[in-house]
Structures are given as structure tokens and as C-alpha cells.
Coordinates of C-alpha atoms and ligand atoms in Angstrom, one line a residue:
X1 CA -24.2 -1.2 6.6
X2 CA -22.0 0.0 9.5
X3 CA -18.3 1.2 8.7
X4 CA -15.3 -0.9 7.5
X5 CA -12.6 -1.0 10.3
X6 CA -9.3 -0.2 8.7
X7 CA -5.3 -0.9 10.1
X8 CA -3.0 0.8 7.2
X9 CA 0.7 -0.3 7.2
X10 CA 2.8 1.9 5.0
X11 CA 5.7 3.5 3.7
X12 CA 4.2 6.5 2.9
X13 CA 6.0 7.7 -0.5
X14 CA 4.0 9.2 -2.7
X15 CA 1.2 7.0 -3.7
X16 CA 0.6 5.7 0.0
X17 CA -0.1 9.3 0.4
X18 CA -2.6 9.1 -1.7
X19 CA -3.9 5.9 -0.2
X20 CA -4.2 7.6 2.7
X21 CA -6.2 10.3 1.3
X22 CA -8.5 8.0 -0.1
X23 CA -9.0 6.0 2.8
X24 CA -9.6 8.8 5.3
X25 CA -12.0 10.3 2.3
X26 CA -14.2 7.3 1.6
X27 CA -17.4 7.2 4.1
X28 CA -17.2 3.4 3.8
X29 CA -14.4 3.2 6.1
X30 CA -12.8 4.1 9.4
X31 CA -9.2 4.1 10.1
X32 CA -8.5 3.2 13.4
X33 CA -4.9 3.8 13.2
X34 CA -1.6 3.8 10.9
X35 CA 1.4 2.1 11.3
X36 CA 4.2 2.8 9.4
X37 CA 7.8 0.7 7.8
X38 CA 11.1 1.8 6.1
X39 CA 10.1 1.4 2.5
X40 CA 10.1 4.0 0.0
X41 CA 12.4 5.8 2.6
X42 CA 13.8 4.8 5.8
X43 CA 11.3 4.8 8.5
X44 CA 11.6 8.5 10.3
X45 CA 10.9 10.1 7.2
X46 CA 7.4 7.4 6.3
X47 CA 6.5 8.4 10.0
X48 CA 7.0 12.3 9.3
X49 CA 5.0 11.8 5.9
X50 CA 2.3 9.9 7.2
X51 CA 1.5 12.5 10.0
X52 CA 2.0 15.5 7.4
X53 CA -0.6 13.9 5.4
X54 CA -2.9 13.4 8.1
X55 CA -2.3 17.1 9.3
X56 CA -3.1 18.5 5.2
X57 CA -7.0 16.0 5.8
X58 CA -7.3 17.4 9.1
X59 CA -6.9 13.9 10.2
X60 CA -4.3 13.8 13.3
X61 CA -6.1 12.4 15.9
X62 CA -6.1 8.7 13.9
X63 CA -2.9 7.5 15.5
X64 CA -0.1 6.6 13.5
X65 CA 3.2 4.1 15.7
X66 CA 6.2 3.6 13.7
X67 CA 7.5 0.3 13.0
X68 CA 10.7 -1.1 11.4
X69 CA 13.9 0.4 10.2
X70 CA 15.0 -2.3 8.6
X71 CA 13.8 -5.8 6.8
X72 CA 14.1 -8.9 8.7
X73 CA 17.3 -10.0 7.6
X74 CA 18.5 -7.9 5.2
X75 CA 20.0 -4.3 4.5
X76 CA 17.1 -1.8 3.4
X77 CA 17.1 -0.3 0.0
X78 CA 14.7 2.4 -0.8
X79 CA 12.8 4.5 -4.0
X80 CA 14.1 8.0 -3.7
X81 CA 14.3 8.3 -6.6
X82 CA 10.4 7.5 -7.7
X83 CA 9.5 9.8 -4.4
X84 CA 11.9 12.0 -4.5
X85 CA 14.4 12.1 -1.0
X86 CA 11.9 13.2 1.4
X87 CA 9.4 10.3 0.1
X88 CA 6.7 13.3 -0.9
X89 CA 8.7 14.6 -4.1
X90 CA 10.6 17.6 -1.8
X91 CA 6.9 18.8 -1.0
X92 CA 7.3 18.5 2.6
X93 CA 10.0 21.4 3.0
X94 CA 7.3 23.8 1.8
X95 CA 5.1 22.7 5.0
X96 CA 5.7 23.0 8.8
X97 CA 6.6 19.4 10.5
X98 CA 4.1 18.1 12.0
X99 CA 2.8 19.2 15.6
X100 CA 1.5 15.5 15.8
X101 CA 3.8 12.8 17.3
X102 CA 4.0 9.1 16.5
X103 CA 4.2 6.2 18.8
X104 CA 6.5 3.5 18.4
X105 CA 6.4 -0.5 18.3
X106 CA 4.5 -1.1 15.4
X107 CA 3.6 -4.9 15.6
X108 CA 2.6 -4.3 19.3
X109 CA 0.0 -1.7 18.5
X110 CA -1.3 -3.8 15.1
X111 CA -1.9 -6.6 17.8
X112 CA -3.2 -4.8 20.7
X113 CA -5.9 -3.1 18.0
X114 CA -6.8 -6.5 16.4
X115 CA -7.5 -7.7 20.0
X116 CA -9.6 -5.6 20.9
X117 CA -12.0 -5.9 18.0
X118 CA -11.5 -9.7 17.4
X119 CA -12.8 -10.3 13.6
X120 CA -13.6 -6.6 12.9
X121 CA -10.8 -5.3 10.9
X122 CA -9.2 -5.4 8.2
X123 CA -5.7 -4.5 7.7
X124 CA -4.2 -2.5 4.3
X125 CA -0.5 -3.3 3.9
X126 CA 1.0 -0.8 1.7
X127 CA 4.9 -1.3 1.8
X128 CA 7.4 -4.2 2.9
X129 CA 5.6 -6.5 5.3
X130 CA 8.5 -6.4 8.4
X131 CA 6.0 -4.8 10.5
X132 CA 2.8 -7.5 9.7
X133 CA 5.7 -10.3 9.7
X134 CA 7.0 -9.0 13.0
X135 CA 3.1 -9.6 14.6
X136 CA 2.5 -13.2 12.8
X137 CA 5.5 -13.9 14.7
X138 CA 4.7 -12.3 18.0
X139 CA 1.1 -13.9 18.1
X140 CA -0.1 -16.0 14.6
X141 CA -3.4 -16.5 16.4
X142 CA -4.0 -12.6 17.2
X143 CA -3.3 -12.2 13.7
X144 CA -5.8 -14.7 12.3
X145 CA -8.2 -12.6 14.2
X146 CA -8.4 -10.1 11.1
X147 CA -11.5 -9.8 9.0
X148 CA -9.0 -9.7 6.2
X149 CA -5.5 -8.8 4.9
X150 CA -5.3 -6.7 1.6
X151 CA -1.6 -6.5 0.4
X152 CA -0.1 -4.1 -2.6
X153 CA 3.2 -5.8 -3.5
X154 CA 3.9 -8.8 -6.3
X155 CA 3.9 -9.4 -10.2
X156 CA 2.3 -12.8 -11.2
X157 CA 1.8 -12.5 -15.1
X158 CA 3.7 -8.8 -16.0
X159 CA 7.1 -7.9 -15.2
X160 CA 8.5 -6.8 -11.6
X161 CA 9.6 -2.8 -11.5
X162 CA 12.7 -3.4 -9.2
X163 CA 13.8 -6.4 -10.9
X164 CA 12.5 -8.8 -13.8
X165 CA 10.5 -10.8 -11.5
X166 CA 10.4 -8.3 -8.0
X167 CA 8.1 -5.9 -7.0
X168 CA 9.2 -3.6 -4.7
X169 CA 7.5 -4.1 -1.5
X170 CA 8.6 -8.0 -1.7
X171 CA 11.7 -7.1 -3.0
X172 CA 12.8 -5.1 0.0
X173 CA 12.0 -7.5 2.5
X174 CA 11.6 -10.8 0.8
X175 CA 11.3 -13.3 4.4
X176 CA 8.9 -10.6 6.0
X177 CA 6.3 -11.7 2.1
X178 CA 7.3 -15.2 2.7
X179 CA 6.1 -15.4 6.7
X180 CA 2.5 -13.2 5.2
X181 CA 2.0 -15.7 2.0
X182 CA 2.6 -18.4 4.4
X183 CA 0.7 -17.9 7.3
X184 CA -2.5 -18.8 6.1
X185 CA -4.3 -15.2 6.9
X186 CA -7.4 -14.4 4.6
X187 CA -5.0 -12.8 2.5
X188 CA -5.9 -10.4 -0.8
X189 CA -3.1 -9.9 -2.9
X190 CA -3.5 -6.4 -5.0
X191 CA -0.4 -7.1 -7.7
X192 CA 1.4 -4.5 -10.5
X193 CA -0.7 -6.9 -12.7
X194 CA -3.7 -4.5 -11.7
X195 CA -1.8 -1.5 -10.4
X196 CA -0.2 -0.7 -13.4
X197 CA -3.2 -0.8 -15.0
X198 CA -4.5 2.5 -13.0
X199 CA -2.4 5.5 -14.2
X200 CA -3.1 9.0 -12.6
X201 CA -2.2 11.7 -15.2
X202 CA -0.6 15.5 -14.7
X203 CA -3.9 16.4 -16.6
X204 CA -6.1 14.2 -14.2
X205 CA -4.2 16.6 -11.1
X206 CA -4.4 19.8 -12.6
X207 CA -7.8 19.1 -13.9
X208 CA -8.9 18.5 -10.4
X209 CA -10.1 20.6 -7.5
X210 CA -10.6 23.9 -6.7
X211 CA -6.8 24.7 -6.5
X212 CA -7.4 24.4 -2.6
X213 CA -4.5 23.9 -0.4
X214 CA -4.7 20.1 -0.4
X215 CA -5.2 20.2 -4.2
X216 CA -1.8 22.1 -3.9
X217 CA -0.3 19.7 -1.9
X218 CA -0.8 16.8 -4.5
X219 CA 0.4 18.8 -7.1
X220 CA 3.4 19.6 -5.1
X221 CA 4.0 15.9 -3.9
X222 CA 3.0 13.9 -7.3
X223 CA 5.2 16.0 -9.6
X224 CA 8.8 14.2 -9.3
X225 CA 7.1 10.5 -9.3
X226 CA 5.4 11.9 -12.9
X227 CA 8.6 13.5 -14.0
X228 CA 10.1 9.7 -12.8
X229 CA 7.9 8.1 -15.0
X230 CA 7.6 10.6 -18.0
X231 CA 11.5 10.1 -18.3
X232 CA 11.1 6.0 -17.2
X233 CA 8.2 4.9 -18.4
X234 CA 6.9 6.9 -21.1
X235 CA 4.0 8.7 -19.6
X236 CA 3.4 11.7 -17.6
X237 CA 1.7 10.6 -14.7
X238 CA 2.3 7.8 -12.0
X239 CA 0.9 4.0 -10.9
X240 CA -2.0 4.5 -8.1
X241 CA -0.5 1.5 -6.6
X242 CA -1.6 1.9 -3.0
X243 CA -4.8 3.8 -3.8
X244 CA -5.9 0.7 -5.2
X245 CA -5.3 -1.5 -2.8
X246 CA -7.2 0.7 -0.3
X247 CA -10.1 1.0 -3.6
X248 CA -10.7 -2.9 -3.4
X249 CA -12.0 -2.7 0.4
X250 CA -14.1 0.3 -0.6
X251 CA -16.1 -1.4 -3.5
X252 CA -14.8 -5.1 -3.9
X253 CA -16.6 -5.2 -7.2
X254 CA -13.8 -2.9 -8.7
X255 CA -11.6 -6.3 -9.1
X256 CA -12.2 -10.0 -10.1
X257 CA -10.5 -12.3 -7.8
X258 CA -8.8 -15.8 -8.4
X259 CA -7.4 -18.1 -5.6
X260 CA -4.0 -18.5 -5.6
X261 CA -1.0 -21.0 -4.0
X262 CA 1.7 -18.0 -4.2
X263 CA 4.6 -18.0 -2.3
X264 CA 8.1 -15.5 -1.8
X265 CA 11.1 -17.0 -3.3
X266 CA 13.6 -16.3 -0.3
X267 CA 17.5 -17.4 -1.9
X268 CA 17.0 -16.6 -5.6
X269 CA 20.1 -14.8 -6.6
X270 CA 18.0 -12.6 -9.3
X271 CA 14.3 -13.5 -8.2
X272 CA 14.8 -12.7 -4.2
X273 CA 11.4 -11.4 -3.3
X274 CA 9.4 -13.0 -6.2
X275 CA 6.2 -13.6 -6.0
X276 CA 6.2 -17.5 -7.5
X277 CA 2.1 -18.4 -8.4
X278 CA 1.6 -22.1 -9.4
X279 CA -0.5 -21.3 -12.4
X280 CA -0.7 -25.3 -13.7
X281 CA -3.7 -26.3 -14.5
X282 CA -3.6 -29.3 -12.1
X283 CA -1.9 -27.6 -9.8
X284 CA -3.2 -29.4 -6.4
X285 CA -1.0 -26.9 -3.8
X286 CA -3.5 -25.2 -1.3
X287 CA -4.5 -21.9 -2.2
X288 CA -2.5 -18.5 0.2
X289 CA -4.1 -15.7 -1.0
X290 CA -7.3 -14.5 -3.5
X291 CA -5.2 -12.4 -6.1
X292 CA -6.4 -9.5 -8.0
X293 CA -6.1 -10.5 -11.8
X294 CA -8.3 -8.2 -13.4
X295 CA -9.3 -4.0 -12.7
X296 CA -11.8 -1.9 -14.0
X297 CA -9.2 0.9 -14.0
X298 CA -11.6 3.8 -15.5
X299 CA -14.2 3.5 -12.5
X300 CA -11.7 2.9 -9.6
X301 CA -9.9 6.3 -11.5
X302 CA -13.3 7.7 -11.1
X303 CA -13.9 7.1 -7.8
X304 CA -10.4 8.2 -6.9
X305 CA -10.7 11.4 -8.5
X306 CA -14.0 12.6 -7.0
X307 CA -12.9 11.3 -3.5
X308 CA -9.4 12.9 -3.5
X309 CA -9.3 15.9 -6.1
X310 CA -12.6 17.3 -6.2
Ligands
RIB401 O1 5.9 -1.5 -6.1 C1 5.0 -0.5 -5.7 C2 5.0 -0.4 -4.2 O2 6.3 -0.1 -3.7 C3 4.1 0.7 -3.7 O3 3.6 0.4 -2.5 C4 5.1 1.9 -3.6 O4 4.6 2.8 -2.6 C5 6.3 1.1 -3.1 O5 6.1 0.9 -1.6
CA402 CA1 4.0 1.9 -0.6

């Protein structure tokens, strides 16, 4: 079975780092290139991240372009404090920047890569969707060219984690979800409903490895997002919401799937960004996307840990 063709679109924080890391570790697949979004933190500093990963995997020749600075139609909030200022919990002022460079004009590169391998790829959207938005408007039928779409971002049954209904990625850029649920792309949806089910521990890190220099790294980058949730949440340790999303195209049998009408509630006053599934029984509306409703969180933490801290 030949290679899985990966696009990843991030906002590399913390645990698209770790996405990242998986991804570029799992034999399954081949990253053709990243693109990167103002998310976690504003765009320069995703971009810097994302190439400082690379650079720790010895894996700077996969190109990253930077993309938006700023949702579609609104002002940009971030997560500094979950990823501490420099989105990799401070880590990155213990490393040289980058010798890599980035290009720029995200939606423009997603497109041009999608058309030259029409129905090969399949792209892994790991922050707020302006940049995949931005390309379904440029060219909708370049864009239904993807093998696929797998998207982290949404709370269908649980509770959002930037507002009682929002996740997040919709939250920040709730028109960019809207224009993805909508645009009837073979779309998996990879909810906190599963994510928060896959918890990465302090022990699990300093368990791992051999103490290398990336095992350093993680350990460097993870430990204000555990000290986040220790004091937030309870537990010393922190959601592998991105790695998971990257873990469903790298052994679909992780996951159990339902199809889903869900659509982005654009004006709500409290709910801007929600992710609104019609769960009735009779419910006749077309289906937008396959959502992730149940995880086998102890083998996809399994395969994580052998593929990124061993
Ligand atoms: O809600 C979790 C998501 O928002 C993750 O992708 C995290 O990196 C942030 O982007
Ligand atoms: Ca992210």
C-alpha cells in the first residue's frame, strides 16, 4: 500500500507540534507540505514554530507557506496562555531560529498542491480554517479534488473549552467553519468529544525516550500546557488534540464514525463558532461531515508514544 499524501494546516501551539511529530514519524504517510494560520498565536510565531519543529525531526526540506493573520471577519484571539507566549511553552528561546524560511500565500500553495495530484491527498486542518476557507473560495472545485479533509475543531455532545458550546479552532474564526461544513468536501470532523478523551501525562513524557535532544524538546515545550491544565483542569498532563486528528488517517480503525448534518452557528451572541449537529432521530438534513464519536484512547496513546517518545 503506497504512502498517504498529507497537506497539514496549523497553528502550531503545542499539540500541533506534536501532530507534526507524529505525522512526519508515521511511515504510513508523506507530508508534502505545511501551511500554517494565526491560531494559538498570531501567525509569524505558528510559522517560526512549525519550521523549529521541522528543524528538531530533521525535517526542513517539507515546505511550510504561511497563511492568515487574521479570521475572515473578525479580530483574532489567541491561547497563550495554554501555549505559553511563544506557542511552544517559552521552549523556543532555548533553540536557535530557524535557518529555514517559509513561503507565503497559504490558500495558493494548498491549491496549486491539490492540483497537481488531483484526488491524491488528504488534507489535516489543525487550527482555525481561514486558510482552507480562503481556497474553497478561490476555487470550490480544486478543493473537491481532495481525497479527504480531516478537521480537529468542534464539541457535539461535551462541553466547548473557549466557551460553553465553542471550541477553539471554530471559535476563532467562526465564517471560515461555516464555508468548510458547508462546502460539501468529504469532510472528517475529529471533535473534543474524542480529543479530550486522549490525555498525554508528565509521567507518559518523562517516561519516554532516551532523554535525546528531541525528547528534551517535548519536555521543554509540553510543560506550561501541563502546568495549564494541572491548575485548569485537574490533571497533569494535556489533550493530544491535533495528534489525533493526524492518528485517524494513520489507522482509521482508531475511531468509529457517524454521518453528520453539522453546521457553524455564525451570529450567536454566546454560541459564535458552535458546532450545531442535528442529532433528531428523523432528522432528514443531508449529512456535511462523518464525525468522530467514539476513540480507543489507550491504543492511539500507544501508538503515539512509540512513534514520538521512544
Ligand atoms: O480546541 C483545541 C484546538 O485549538 C487545538 O487544535 C489547539 O491546538 C487549538 O488550536
Ligand atoms: Ca491547533
Amino acid at each position: 500500500m503506497g504512502r498517504r499524501r498529507v497537506l497539514l494546516d496549523v497553528d502550531t501551539g503545542v499539540d500541533d507540534g506534536l501532530a507534526l511529530m507524529l505525522a512526519i514519524r508515521s511511515p504510513e504517510l508523506e507530508v508534502l507540505g505545511i501551511t500554517t494560520v494565526s491560531g494559538n498565536v498570531p501567525v509569524a510565531r505558528s510559522t517560526a514554530n512549525t519550521l523549529l519543529v521541522l528543524e528538531m525531526l530533521g525535517a526542513s526540506t517539507i515546505p511550510v507557506v504561511a497563511g492568515a493573520a487574521a479570521p475572515l471577519a473578525r479580530e483574532p484571539f489567541t491561547a497563550a496562555e495554554v501555549h505559553g507566549s511563544d506557542g511552544l511553552g517559552g521552549v523556543t528561546q532555548q533553540y536557535p531560529a530557524p535557518s529555514s524560511r517559509a513561503g507565503q500565500g497559504a490558500a495558493e500553495f494548498l491549491l496549486e498542491t491539490i492540483r497537481r495530484f488531483p484526488g491524491e491527498l488528504t488534507l489535516i486542518a489543525t487550527g482555525p480554517l481561514t486558510n482552507v476557507a480562503t481556497a474553497i473560495q478561490r476555487d470550490a472545485e480544486a478543493m473537491h479534488r481532495l481525497r479527504g479533509v480531516t478537521v480537529m475543531g468542534g464539541a457535539i455532545r461535551v462541553p466547548g473549552n473557549v466557551g460553553p458550546t465553542t471550541e477553539f479552532n471554530f471559535a476563532v474564526d467562526p465564517e471560515a467553519a461555516a464555508i468548510v461544513l458547508g462546502a460539501g468536501l468529504l469532510l472528517t470532523l475529529v471533535p473534543l468529544d474524542v480529543t479530550e478523551q486522549v490525555i498525554l501525562s508528565r509521567q507518559d513524557v518523562d517516561e519516554a525516550g532516551d532523554g535525546g535532544p528531541l525528547q528534551g524538546f517535548i519536555r521543554g515545550m509540553t510543560a506550561a500546557t501541563m502546568a495549564f491544565h494541572r491548575d485548569h483542569e485537574g490533571f497533569d498532563g494535556m489533550f493530544l488534540h491535533d495528534p489525533l486528528a493526524v492518528g485517524v488517517i494513520v489507522d482509521p480503525s482508531l475511531v468509529r464514525g457517524q454521518a453528520m448534518a453539522v453546521a457553524i452557528e455564525c451570529r450567536g451572541e454566546l454560541t459564535a463558532g458552535m458546532a450545531v449537529a442535528d442529532l433528531r432521530r428523523r432528522s432528514r438534513t443531508a449529512p456535511t461531515a462523518t464525525v468522530c464519536v467514539e476513540v480507543e484512547a489507550a491504543r492511539f496513546l500507544h501508538l503515539f508514544t512509540q512513534r514520538v517518545l521512544r
